[in-house]
PDB file of C-alpha atoms in Angstrom:
ATOM      1  CA  MET A   1      73.200 168.643  58.871  1.00  0.00           C
ATOM      2  CA  ASN A   2      71.749 168.821  62.394  1.00  0.00           C
ATOM      3  CA  PHE A   3      72.381 165.108  62.984  1.00  0.00           C
ATOM      4  CA  THR A   4      75.995 165.472  61.843  1.00  0.00           C
ATOM      5  CA  ASN A   5      76.603 168.393  64.188  1.00  0.00           C
ATOM      6  CA  ARG A   6      75.018 166.526  67.101  1.00  0.00           C
ATOM      7  CA  LEU A   7      77.107 163.448  66.306  1.00  0.00           C
ATOM      8  CA  LEU A   8      80.307 165.510  66.237  1.00  0.00           C
ATOM      9  CA  SER A   9      79.384 167.008  69.588  1.00  0.00           C
ATOM     10  CA  LEU A  10      78.826 163.561  71.100  1.00  0.00           C
ATOM     11  CA  LEU A  11      82.051 162.201  69.608  1.00  0.00           C
ATOM     12  CA  CYS A  12      83.896 165.156  71.116  1.00  0.00           C
ATOM     13  CA  GLY A  13      82.442 164.283  74.529  1.00  0.00           C
ATOM     14  CA  LEU A  14      83.304 160.600  74.139  1.00  0.00           C
ATOM     15  CA  GLY A  15      86.842 161.466  73.071  1.00  0.00           C
ATOM     16  CA  ILE A  16      87.311 163.603  76.169  1.00  0.00           C
ATOM     17  CA  ILE A  17      86.101 160.764  78.417  1.00  0.00           C
ATOM     18  CA  ILE A  18      88.563 158.323  76.855  1.00  0.00           C
ATOM     19  CA  LEU A  19      91.392 160.863  76.839  1.00  0.00           C
ATOM     20  CA  LEU A  20      90.919 161.648  80.517  1.00  0.00           C
ATOM     21  CA  PHE A  21      90.865 157.940  81.350  1.00  0.00           C
ATOM     22  CA  VAL A  22      94.257 157.596  79.667  1.00  0.00           C
ATOM     23  CA  VAL A  23      95.558 160.713  81.450  1.00  0.00           C
ATOM     24  CA  THR A  24      94.276 159.368  84.778  1.00  0.00           C
ATOM     25  CA  SER A  25      96.027 156.062  84.115  1.00  0.00           C
ATOM     26  CA  LEU A  26      99.295 157.852  83.378  1.00  0.00           C
ATOM     27  CA  PHE A  27      98.877 160.006  86.482  1.00  0.00           C
ATOM     28  CA  ASP A  28      98.257 156.866  88.519  1.00  0.00           C
ATOM     29  CA  ILE A  29     101.484 155.347  87.198  1.00  0.00           C
ATOM     30  CA  LEU A  30     103.389 158.512  88.129  1.00  0.00           C
ATOM     31  CA  ILE A  31     101.975 158.424  91.648  1.00  0.00           C
ATOM     32  CA  ALA A  32     102.918 154.754  91.978  1.00  0.00           C
ATOM     33  CA  VAL A  33     106.479 155.446  90.818  1.00  0.00           C
ATOM     34  CA  PHE A  34     107.222 158.612  92.782  1.00  0.00           C
ATOM     35  CA  TYR A  35     105.217 157.928  95.954  1.00  0.00           C
ATOM     36  CA  SER A  36     105.276 154.140  96.133  1.00  0.00           C
ATOM     37  CA  ARG A  37     105.493 154.209  99.911  1.00  0.00           C
ATOM     38  CA  PHE A  38     102.146 155.973 100.238  1.00  0.00           C
ATOM     39  CA  TYR A  39     100.454 154.276  97.297  1.00  0.00           C
ATOM     40  CA  THR A  40      97.597 152.023  98.416  1.00  0.00           C
ATOM     41  CA  THR A  41      94.507 150.482  96.875  1.00  0.00           C
ATOM     42  CA  ALA A  42      92.435 153.329  98.296  1.00  0.00           C
ATOM     43  CA  ALA A  43      94.658 155.893  96.570  1.00  0.00           C
ATOM     44  CA  PHE A  44      94.295 153.889  93.367  1.00  0.00           C
ATOM     45  CA  VAL A  45      90.485 153.931  93.521  1.00  0.00           C
ATOM     46  CA  VAL A  46      90.305 157.579  94.622  1.00  0.00           C
ATOM     47  CA  THR A  47      92.566 158.649  91.737  1.00  0.00           C
ATOM     48  CA  PHE A  48      90.245 157.072  89.195  1.00  0.00           C
ATOM     49  CA  GLY A  49      87.179 158.382  91.016  1.00  0.00           C
ATOM     50  CA  VAL A  50      88.463 161.940  90.823  1.00  0.00           C
ATOM     51  CA  GLY A  51      89.413 161.341  87.194  1.00  0.00           C
ATOM     52  CA  GLY A  52      85.828 160.267  86.495  1.00  0.00           C
ATOM     53  CA  ILE A  53      84.482 163.468  88.019  1.00  0.00           C
ATOM     54  CA  PHE A  54      86.769 165.613  85.883  1.00  0.00           C
ATOM     55  CA  ALA A  55      85.962 163.547  82.791  1.00  0.00           C
ATOM     56  CA  SER A  56      82.234 164.000  83.293  1.00  0.00           C
ATOM     57  CA  VAL A  57      82.450 167.746  83.858  1.00  0.00           C
ATOM     58  CA  PHE A  58      84.854 168.399  80.976  1.00  0.00           C
ATOM     59  CA  SER A  59      82.971 166.086  78.631  1.00  0.00           C
ATOM     60  CA  TYR A  60      79.646 167.742  79.375  1.00  0.00           C
ATOM     61  CA  SER A  61      80.971 171.280  79.074  1.00  0.00           C
ATOM     62  CA  LYS A  62      82.915 170.694  75.858  1.00  0.00           C
ATOM     63  CA  ALA A  63      80.218 168.608  74.159  1.00  0.00           C
ATOM     64  CA  VAL A  64      77.476 171.129  74.929  1.00  0.00           C
ATOM     65  CA  GLY A  65      79.800 173.997  74.017  1.00  0.00           C
ATOM     66  CA  PHE A  66      80.779 172.317  70.748  1.00  0.00           C
ATOM     67  CA  ALA A  67      77.145 171.790  69.702  1.00  0.00           C
ATOM     68  CA  MET A  68      75.711 174.250  67.210  1.00  0.00           C
ATOM     69  CA  VAL A  69      72.285 174.255  68.869  1.00  0.00           C
ATOM     70  CA  LYS A  70      72.295 174.360  72.660  1.00  0.00           C
ATOM     71  CA  ASN A  71      68.890 173.120  73.749  1.00  0.00           C
ATOM     72  CA  GLU A  72      67.380 170.396  75.944  1.00  0.00           C
ATOM     73  CA  ILE A  73      67.876 167.697  73.313  1.00  0.00           C
ATOM     74  CA  THR A  74      71.587 168.457  73.112  1.00  0.00           C
ATOM     75  CA  ARG A  75      71.935 168.542  76.881  1.00  0.00           C
ATOM     76  CA  TRP A  76      70.112 165.246  77.379  1.00  0.00           C
ATOM     77  CA  SER A  77      72.000 163.621  74.499  1.00  0.00           C
ATOM     78  CA  VAL A  78      75.284 164.405  76.232  1.00  0.00           C
ATOM     79  CA  ILE A  79      73.986 163.208  79.619  1.00  0.00           C
ATOM     80  CA  ILE A  80      72.774 159.920  78.113  1.00  0.00           C
ATOM     81  CA  LEU A  81      76.110 159.477  76.315  1.00  0.00           C
ATOM     82  CA  ILE A  82      77.926 159.870  79.632  1.00  0.00           C
ATOM     83  CA  TRP A  83      75.563 157.363  81.297  1.00  0.00           C
ATOM     84  CA  VAL A  84      76.083 154.792  78.534  1.00  0.00           C
ATOM     85  CA  THR A  85      79.848 155.268  78.677  1.00  0.00           C
ATOM     86  CA  ALA A  86      79.779 154.925  82.465  1.00  0.00           C
ATOM     87  CA  ALA A  87      77.745 151.728  82.169  1.00  0.00           C
ATOM     88  CA  LEU A  88      80.346 150.375  79.751  1.00  0.00           C
ATOM     89  CA  PHE A  89      83.126 151.158  82.215  1.00  0.00           C
ATOM     90  CA  ILE A  90      81.206 149.624  85.138  1.00  0.00           C
ATOM     91  CA  TYR A  91      80.119 146.335  83.675  1.00  0.00           C
ATOM     92  CA  PRO A  92      81.708 145.023  80.464  1.00  0.00           C
ATOM     93  CA  LEU A  93      85.104 146.682  80.669  1.00  0.00           C
ATOM     94  CA  SER A  94      85.658 145.978  84.359  1.00  0.00           C
ATOM     95  CA  VAL A  95      84.597 142.346  83.938  1.00  0.00           C
ATOM     96  CA  LEU A  96      86.741 141.873  80.832  1.00  0.00           C
ATOM     97  CA  GLU A  97      89.754 143.386  82.540  1.00  0.00           C
ATOM     98  CA  GLY A  98      89.036 141.524  85.768  1.00  0.00           C
ATOM     99  CA  GLY A  99      92.428 142.033  87.334  1.00  0.00           C
ATOM    100  CA  GLU A 100      94.087 144.890  89.103  1.00  0.00           C
ATOM    101  CA  TYR A 101      92.203 147.608  87.223  1.00  0.00           C
ATOM    102  CA  LYS A 102      88.691 146.274  87.939  1.00  0.00           C
ATOM    103  CA  ALA A 103      88.180 148.628  90.882  1.00  0.00           C
ATOM    104  CA  ALA A 104      89.547 151.523  88.834  1.00  0.00           C
ATOM    105  CA  PHE A 105      87.106 150.923  85.970  1.00  0.00           C
ATOM    106  CA  ILE A 106      84.199 150.707  88.411  1.00  0.00           C
ATOM    107  CA  ALA A 107      85.259 153.858  90.304  1.00  0.00           C
ATOM    108  CA  TYR A 108      85.707 155.773  87.050  1.00  0.00           C
ATOM    109  CA  GLY A 109      82.319 154.644  85.731  1.00  0.00           C
ATOM    110  CA  VAL A 110      80.396 155.307  88.941  1.00  0.00           C
ATOM    111  CA  THR A 111      81.757 158.820  89.389  1.00  0.00           C
ATOM    112  CA  LEU A 112      81.265 159.487  85.683  1.00  0.00           C
ATOM    113  CA  ALA A 113      77.574 158.616  86.016  1.00  0.00           C
ATOM    114  CA  LEU A 114      76.924 160.263  89.379  1.00  0.00           C
ATOM    115  CA  THR A 115      78.500 163.573  88.373  1.00  0.00           C
ATOM    116  CA  THR A 116      75.849 163.989  85.676  1.00  0.00           C
ATOM    117  CA  LEU A 117      73.278 164.359  88.454  1.00  0.00           C
ATOM    118  CA  LEU A 118      74.569 167.926  88.729  1.00  0.00           C
ATOM    119  CA  PHE A 119      73.503 168.626  85.149  1.00  0.00           C
ATOM    120  CA  ILE A 120      70.050 167.009  85.110  1.00  0.00           C
ATOM    121  CA  LYS A 121      68.115 170.016  86.408  1.00  0.00           C
ATOM    122  CA  GLY A 122      69.928 172.350  84.038  1.00  0.00           C
ATOM    123  CA  LYS A 123      70.771 174.764  86.850  1.00  0.00           C
ATOM    124  CA  ILE A 124      74.532 174.375  86.445  1.00  0.00           C
ATOM    125  CA  GLU A 125      75.864 175.734  83.184  1.00  0.00           C
ATOM    126  CA  LEU A 126      79.524 175.424  82.368  1.00  0.00           C
TER     127      LEU A 126
END
């Protein structure tokens, strides 16, 4: 029972990370369409970087909030899940994509991983 609840919590966090990547992609398309004059590669990377920050914060808060037992094991399980997901965005997915979105995958993964540094000490509770 405890393993099932922990797994559901982690799947909730993973779903939020993927959902926010899709939302960030759609937001990026809207920016490119409506503000094409001001749309640059830097804006492209910054958009996905900010999306990674929001994904990490929302994923951590919802996954820990969704867990039945809120202890150190739950907290570290969510942090490790975010790190593994960030590593997947940084290396395999960005290399497989390899085109225009390579920088976006790397920016999303790096900010996803670095934002968890806020949660390591356990001082910030969402």
